[in-house]
PDB file of C-alpha atoms in Angstrom:
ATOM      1  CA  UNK L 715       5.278 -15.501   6.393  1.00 39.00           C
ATOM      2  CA  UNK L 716       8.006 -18.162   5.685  1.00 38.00           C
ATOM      3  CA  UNK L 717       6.259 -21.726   6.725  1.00 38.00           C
ATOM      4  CA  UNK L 718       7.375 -24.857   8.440  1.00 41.00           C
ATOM      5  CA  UNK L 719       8.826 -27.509   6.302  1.00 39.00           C
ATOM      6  CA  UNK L 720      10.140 -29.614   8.812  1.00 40.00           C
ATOM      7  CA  UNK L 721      13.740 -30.647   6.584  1.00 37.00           C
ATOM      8  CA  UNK L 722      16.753 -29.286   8.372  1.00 39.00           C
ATOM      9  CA  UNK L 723      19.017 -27.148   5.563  1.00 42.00           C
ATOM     10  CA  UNK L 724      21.446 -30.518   4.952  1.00 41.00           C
ATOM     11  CA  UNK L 725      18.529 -31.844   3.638  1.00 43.00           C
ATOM     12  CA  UNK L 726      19.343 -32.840  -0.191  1.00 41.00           C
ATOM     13  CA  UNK L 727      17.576 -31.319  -2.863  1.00 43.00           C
ATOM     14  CA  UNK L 728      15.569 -34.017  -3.889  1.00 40.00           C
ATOM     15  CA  UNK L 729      14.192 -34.672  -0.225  1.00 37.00           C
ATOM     16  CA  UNK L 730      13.054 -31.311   0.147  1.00 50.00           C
ATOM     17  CA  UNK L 731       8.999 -30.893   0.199  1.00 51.00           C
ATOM     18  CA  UNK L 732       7.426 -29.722  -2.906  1.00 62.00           C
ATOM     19  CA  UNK L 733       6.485 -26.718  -1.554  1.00 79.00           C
ATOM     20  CA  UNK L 734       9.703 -25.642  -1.239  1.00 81.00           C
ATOM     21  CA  UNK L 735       9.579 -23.248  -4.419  1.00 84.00           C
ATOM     22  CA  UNK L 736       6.664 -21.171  -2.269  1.00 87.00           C
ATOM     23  CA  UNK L 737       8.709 -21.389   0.677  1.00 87.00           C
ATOM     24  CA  UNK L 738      11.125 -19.452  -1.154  1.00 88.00           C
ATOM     25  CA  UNK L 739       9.262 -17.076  -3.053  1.00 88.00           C
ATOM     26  CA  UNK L 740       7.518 -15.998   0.626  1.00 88.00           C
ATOM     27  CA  UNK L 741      11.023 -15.662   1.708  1.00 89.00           C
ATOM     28  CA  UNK L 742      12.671 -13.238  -0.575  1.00 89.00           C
ATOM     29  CA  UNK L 743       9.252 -11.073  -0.360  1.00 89.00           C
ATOM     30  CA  UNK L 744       9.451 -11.032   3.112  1.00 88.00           C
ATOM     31  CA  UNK L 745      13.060 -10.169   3.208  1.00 89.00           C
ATOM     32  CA  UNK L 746      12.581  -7.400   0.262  1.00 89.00           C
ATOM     33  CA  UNK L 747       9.991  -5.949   2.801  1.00 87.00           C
ATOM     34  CA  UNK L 748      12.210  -5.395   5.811  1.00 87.00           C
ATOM     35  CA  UNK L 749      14.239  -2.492   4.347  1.00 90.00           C
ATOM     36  CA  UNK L 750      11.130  -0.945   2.583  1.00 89.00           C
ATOM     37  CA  UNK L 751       8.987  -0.869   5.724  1.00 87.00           C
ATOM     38  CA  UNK L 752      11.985   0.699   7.583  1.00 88.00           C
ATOM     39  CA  UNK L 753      12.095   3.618   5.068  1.00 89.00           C
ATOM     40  CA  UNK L 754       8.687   3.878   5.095  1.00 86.00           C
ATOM     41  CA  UNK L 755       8.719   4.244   8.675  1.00 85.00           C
ATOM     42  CA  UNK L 756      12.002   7.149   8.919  1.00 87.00           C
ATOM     43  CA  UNK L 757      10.355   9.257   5.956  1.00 85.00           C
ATOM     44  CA  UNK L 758       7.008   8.840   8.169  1.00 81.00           C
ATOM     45  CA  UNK L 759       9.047  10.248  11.127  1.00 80.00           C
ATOM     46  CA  UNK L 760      10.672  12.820   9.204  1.00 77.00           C
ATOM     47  CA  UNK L 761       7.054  13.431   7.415  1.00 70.00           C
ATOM     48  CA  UNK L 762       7.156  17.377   6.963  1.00 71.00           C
ATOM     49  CA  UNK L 763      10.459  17.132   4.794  1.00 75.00           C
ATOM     50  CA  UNK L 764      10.533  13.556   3.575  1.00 80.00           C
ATOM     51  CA  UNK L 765       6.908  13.389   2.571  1.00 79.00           C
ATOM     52  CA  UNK L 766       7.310  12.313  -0.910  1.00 81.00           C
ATOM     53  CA  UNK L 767       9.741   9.603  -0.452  1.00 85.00           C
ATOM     54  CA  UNK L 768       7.080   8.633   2.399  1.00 85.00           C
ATOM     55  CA  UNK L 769       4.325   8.487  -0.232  1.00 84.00           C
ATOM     56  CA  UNK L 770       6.584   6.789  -2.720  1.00 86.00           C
ATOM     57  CA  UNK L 771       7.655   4.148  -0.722  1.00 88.00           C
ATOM     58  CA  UNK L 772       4.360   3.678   0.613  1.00 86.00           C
ATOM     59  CA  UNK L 773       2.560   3.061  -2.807  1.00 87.00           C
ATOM     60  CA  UNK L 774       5.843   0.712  -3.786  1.00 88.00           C
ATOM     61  CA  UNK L 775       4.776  -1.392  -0.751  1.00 88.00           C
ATOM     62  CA  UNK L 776       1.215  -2.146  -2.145  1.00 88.00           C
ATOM     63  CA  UNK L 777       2.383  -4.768  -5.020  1.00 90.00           C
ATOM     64  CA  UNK L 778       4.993  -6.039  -2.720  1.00 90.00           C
ATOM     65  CA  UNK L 779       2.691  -6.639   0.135  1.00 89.00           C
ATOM     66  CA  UNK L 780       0.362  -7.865  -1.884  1.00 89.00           C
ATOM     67  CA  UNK L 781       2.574 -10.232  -3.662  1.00 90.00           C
ATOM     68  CA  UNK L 782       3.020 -11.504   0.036  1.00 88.00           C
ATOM     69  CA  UNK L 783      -0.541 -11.775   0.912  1.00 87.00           C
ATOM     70  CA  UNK L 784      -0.930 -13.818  -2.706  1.00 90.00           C
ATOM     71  CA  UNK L 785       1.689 -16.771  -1.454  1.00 89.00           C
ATOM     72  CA  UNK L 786       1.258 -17.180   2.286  1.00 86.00           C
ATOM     73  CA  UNK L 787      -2.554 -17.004   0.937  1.00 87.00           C
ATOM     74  CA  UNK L 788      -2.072 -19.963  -1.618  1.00 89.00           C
ATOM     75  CA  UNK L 789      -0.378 -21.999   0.961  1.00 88.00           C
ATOM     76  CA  UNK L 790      -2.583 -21.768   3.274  1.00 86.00           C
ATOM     77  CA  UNK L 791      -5.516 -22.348   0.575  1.00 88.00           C
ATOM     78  CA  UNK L 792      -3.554 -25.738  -0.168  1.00 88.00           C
ATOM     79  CA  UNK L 793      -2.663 -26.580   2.923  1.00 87.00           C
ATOM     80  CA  UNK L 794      -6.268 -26.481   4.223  1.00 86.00           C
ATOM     81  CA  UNK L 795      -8.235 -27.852   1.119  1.00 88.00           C
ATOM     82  CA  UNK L 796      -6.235 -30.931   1.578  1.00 86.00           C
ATOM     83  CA  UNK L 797      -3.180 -31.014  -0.563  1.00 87.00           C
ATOM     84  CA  UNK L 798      -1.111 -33.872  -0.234  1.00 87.00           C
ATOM     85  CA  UNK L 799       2.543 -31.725  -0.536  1.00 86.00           C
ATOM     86  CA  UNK L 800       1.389 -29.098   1.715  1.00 85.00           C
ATOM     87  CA  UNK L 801      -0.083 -31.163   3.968  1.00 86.00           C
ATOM     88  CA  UNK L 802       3.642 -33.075   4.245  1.00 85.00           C
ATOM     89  CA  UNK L 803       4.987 -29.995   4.541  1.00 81.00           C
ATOM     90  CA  UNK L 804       3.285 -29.728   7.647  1.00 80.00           C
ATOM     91  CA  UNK L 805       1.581 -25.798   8.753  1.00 78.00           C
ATOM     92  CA  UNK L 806       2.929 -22.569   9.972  1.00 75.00           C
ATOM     93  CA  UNK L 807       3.649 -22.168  13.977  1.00 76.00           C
ATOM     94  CA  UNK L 808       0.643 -21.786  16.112  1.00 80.00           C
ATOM     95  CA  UNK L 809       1.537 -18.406  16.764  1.00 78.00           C
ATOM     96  CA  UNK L 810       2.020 -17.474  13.179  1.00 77.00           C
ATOM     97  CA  UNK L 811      -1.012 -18.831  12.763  1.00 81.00           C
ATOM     98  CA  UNK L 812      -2.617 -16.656  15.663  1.00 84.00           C
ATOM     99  CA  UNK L 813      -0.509 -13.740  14.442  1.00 84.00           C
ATOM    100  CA  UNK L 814      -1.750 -13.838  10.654  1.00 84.00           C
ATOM    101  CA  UNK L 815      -5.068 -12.680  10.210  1.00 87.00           C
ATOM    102  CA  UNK L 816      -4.545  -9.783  12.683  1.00 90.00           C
ATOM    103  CA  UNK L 817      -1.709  -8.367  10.814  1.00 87.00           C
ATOM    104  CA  UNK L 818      -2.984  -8.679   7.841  1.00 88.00           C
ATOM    105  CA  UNK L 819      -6.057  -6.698   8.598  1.00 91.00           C
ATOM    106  CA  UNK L 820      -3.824  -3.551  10.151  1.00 91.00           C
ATOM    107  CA  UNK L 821      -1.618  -3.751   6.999  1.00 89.00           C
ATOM    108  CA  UNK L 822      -4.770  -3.792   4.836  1.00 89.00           C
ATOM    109  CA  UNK L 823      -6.261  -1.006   6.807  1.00 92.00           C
ATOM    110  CA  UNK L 824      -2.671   0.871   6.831  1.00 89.00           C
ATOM    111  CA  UNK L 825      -2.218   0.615   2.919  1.00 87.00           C
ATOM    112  CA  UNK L 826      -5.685   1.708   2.775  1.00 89.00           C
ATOM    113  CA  UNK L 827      -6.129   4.884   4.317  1.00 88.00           C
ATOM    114  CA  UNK L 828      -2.189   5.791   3.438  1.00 86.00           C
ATOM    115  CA  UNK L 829      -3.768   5.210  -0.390  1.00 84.00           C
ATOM    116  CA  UNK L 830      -6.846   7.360   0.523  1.00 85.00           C
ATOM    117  CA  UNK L 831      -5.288  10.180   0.999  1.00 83.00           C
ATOM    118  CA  UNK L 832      -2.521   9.636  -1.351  1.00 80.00           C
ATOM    119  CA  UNK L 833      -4.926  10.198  -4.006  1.00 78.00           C
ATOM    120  CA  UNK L 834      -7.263  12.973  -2.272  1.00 77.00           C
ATOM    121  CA  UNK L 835      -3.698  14.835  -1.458  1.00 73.00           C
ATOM    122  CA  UNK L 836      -5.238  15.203   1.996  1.00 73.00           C
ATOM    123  CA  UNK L 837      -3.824  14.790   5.993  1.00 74.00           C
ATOM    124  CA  UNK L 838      -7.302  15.223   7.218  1.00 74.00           C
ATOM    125  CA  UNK L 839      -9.250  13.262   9.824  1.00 77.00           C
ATOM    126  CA  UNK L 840     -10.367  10.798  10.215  1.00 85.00           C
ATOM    127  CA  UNK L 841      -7.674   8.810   7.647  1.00 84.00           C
ATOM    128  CA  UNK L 842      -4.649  10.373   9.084  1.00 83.00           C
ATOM    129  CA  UNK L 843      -5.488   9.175  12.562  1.00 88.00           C
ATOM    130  CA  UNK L 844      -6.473   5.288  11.148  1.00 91.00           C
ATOM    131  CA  UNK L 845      -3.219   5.149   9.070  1.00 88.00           C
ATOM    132  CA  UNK L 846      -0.974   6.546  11.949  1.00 87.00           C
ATOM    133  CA  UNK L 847      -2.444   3.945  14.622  1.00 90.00           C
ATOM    134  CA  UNK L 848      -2.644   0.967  12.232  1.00 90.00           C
ATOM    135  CA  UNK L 849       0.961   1.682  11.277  1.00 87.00           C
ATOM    136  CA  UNK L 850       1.840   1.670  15.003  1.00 88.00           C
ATOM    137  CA  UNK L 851       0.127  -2.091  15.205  1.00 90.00           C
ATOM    138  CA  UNK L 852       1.544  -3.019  12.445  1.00 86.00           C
ATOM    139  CA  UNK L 853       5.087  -2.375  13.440  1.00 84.00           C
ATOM    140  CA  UNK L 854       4.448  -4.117  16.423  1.00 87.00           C
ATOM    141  CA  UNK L 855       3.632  -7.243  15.038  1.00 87.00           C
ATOM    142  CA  UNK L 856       5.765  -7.057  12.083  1.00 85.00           C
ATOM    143  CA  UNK L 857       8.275  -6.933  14.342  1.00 84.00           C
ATOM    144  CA  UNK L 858       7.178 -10.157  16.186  1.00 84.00           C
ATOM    145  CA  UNK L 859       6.746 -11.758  13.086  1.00 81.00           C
ATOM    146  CA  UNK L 860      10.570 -10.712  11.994  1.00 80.00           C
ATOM    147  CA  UNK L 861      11.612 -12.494  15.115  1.00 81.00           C
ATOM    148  CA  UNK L 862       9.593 -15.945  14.470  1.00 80.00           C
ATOM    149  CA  UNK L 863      10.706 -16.097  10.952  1.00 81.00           C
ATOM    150  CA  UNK L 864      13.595 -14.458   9.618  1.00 84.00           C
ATOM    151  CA  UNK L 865      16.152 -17.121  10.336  1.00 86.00           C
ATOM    152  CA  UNK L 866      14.109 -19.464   8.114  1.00 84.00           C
ATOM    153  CA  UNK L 867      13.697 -16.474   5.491  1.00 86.00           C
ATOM    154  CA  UNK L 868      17.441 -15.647   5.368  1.00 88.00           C
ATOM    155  CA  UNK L 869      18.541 -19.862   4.834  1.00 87.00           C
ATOM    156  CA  UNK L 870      15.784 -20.380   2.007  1.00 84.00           C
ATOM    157  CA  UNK L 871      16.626 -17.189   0.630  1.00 86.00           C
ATOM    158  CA  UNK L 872      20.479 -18.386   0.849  1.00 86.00           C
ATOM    159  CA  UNK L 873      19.418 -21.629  -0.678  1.00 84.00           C
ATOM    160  CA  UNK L 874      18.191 -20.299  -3.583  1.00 79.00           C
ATOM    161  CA  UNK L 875      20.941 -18.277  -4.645  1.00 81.00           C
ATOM    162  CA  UNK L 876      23.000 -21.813  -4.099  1.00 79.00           C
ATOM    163  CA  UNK L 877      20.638 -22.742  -6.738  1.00 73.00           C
ATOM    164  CA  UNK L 878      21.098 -20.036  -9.481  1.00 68.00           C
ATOM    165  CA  UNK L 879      24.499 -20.487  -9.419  1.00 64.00           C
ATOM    166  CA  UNK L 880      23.874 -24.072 -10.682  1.00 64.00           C
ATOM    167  CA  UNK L 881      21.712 -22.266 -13.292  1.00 60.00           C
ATOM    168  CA  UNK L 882      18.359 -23.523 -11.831  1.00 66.00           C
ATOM    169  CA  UNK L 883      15.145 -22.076 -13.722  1.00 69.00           C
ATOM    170  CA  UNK L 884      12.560 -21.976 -11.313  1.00 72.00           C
ATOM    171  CA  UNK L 885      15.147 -19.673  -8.788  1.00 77.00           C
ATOM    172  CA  UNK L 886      16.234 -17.632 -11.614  1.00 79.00           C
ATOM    173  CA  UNK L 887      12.038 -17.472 -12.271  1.00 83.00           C
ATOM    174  CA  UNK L 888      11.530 -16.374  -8.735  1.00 85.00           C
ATOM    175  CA  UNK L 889      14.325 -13.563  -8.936  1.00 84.00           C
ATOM    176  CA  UNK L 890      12.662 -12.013 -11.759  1.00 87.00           C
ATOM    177  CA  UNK L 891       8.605 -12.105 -10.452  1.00 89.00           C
ATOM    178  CA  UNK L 892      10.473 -10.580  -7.408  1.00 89.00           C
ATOM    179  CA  UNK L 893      12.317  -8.110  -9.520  1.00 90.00           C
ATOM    180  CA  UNK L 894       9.442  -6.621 -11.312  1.00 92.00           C
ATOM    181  CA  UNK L 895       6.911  -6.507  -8.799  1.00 91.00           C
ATOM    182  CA  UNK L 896       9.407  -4.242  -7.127  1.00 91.00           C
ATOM    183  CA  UNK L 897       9.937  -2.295 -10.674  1.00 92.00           C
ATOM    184  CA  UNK L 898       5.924  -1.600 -10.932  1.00 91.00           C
ATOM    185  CA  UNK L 899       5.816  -0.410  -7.305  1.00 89.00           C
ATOM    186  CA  UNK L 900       8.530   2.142  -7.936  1.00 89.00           C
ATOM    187  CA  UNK L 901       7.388   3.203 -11.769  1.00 90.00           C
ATOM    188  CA  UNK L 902       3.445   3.251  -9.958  1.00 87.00           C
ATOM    189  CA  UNK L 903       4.698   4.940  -6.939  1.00 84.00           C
ATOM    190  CA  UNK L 904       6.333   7.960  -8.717  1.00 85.00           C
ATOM    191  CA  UNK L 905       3.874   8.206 -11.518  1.00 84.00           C
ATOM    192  CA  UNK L 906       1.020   9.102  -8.984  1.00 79.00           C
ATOM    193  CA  UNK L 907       2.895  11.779  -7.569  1.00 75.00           C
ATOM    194  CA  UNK L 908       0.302  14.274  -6.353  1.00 65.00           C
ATOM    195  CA  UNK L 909       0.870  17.940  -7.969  1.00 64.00           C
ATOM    196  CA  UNK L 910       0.195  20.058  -4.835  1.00 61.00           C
ATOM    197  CA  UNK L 911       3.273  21.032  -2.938  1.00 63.00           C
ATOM    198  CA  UNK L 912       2.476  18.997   0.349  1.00 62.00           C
ATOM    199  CA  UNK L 913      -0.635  17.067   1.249  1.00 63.00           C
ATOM    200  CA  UNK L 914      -3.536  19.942   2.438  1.00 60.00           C
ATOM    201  CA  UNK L 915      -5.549  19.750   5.517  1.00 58.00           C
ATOM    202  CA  UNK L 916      -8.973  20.382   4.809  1.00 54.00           C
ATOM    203  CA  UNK L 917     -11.252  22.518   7.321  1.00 49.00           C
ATOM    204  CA  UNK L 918     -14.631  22.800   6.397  1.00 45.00           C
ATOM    205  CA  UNK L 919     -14.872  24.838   2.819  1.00 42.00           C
ATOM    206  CA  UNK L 920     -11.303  26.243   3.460  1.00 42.00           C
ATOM    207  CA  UNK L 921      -7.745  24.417   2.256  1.00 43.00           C
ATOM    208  CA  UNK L 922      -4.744  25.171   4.077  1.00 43.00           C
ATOM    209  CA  UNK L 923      -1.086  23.878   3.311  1.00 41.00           C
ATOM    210  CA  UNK L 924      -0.037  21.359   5.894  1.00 44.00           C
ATOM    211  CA  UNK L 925       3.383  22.941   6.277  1.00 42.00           C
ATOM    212  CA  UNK L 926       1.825  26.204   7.093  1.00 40.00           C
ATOM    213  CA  UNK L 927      -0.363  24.994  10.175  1.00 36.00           C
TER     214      UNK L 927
END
């Protein structure tokens, strides 16, 4: 999530908090999620003909979302051991705050049994009905969370490309981590395609092809 800082956008350079740089960084992670998470979503929908672009998309997200989890994570670590900056930089919204650990633990629980049976090539119960009703949550509250923060997320993300046009290193740093986390998710994501020609539904001792049910 993109946190308070408390400086309007006229705010110069130089009187901008030092957490600034992880303001950022949150920012263009978040925004890089928005159109992932809708694919993911429409080749969920359209599952029986779009499943592997579902399951592609849906491993990309894991490094991504992670990479999200890592710097709203370290923030709040600062912020709360006592860090002078990030204590000036003041903390997230109370209802971000609220928001936070709940949607984290549907998105864990979503990448988690979407993973599952990624890797067993499997729609079977009880993992199909966990990732379809923690994906539902999720939406939900992603979708809150879109609404608290995105205006903050598009201006720092607007900011910094101000800044790489002045040649700034750190930006230009930030770009790139971005960059390749999304490069690994897509190399990872195809390179664990699953062999079988659509994920099986398992029955007792006996397979059966879920297009065929």
């Amino acid at each position: 999530m993109v946190l308070r800082t408390g400086f309007p956008d006229s705010t110069p350079d130089a009187a901008r908090p030092a957490t600034a740089g992880n303001e950022a960084l949150t920012s263009w992670t978040g925004l890089l999620l928005l159109p992932l998470l809708g694919l993911v979503g429409l080749t969920g929908v359209a599952f029986g003909s779009l499943w592997r672009a579902h399951f592609v998309v849906g491993i990309l997200l894991v490094p991504v979302i992670g990479m999200k989890l890592a710097t709203t994570t370290y923030r709040a670590a600062r912020y709360y051991a006592g860090s002078k900056k990030y204590r000036a930089a003041g903390p997230p919204k109370l209802s971000a705050r609220l928001l936070a650990p709940v949607l984290i633990a549907v998105t864990v629980i979503a990448m988690w049994s979407g993973i599952v049976m990624w890797f067993n090539n499997t729609q079977d119960r009880p993992w199909s009905t966990i990732h379809t009703d923690a994906v539902v949550v999720m939406g939900g509250l992603v979708g809150i969370h879109v609404l608290l923060y995105i205006p903050k997320a598009v201006r720092a993300v607007l900011r910094d490309l101000s800044h790489v046009r002045r040649g700034r290193r750190p930006t230009a740093l930030r770009i790139s981590v971005v960059t390749a986390v999304l490069v690994v998710g897509i190399i990872v994501g195809f390179a664990t395609q699953p062999s079988a020609a659509f994920p099986v539904h398992q029955h007792g001792d006996r397979a059966s092809i879920g297009s065929d049910r």
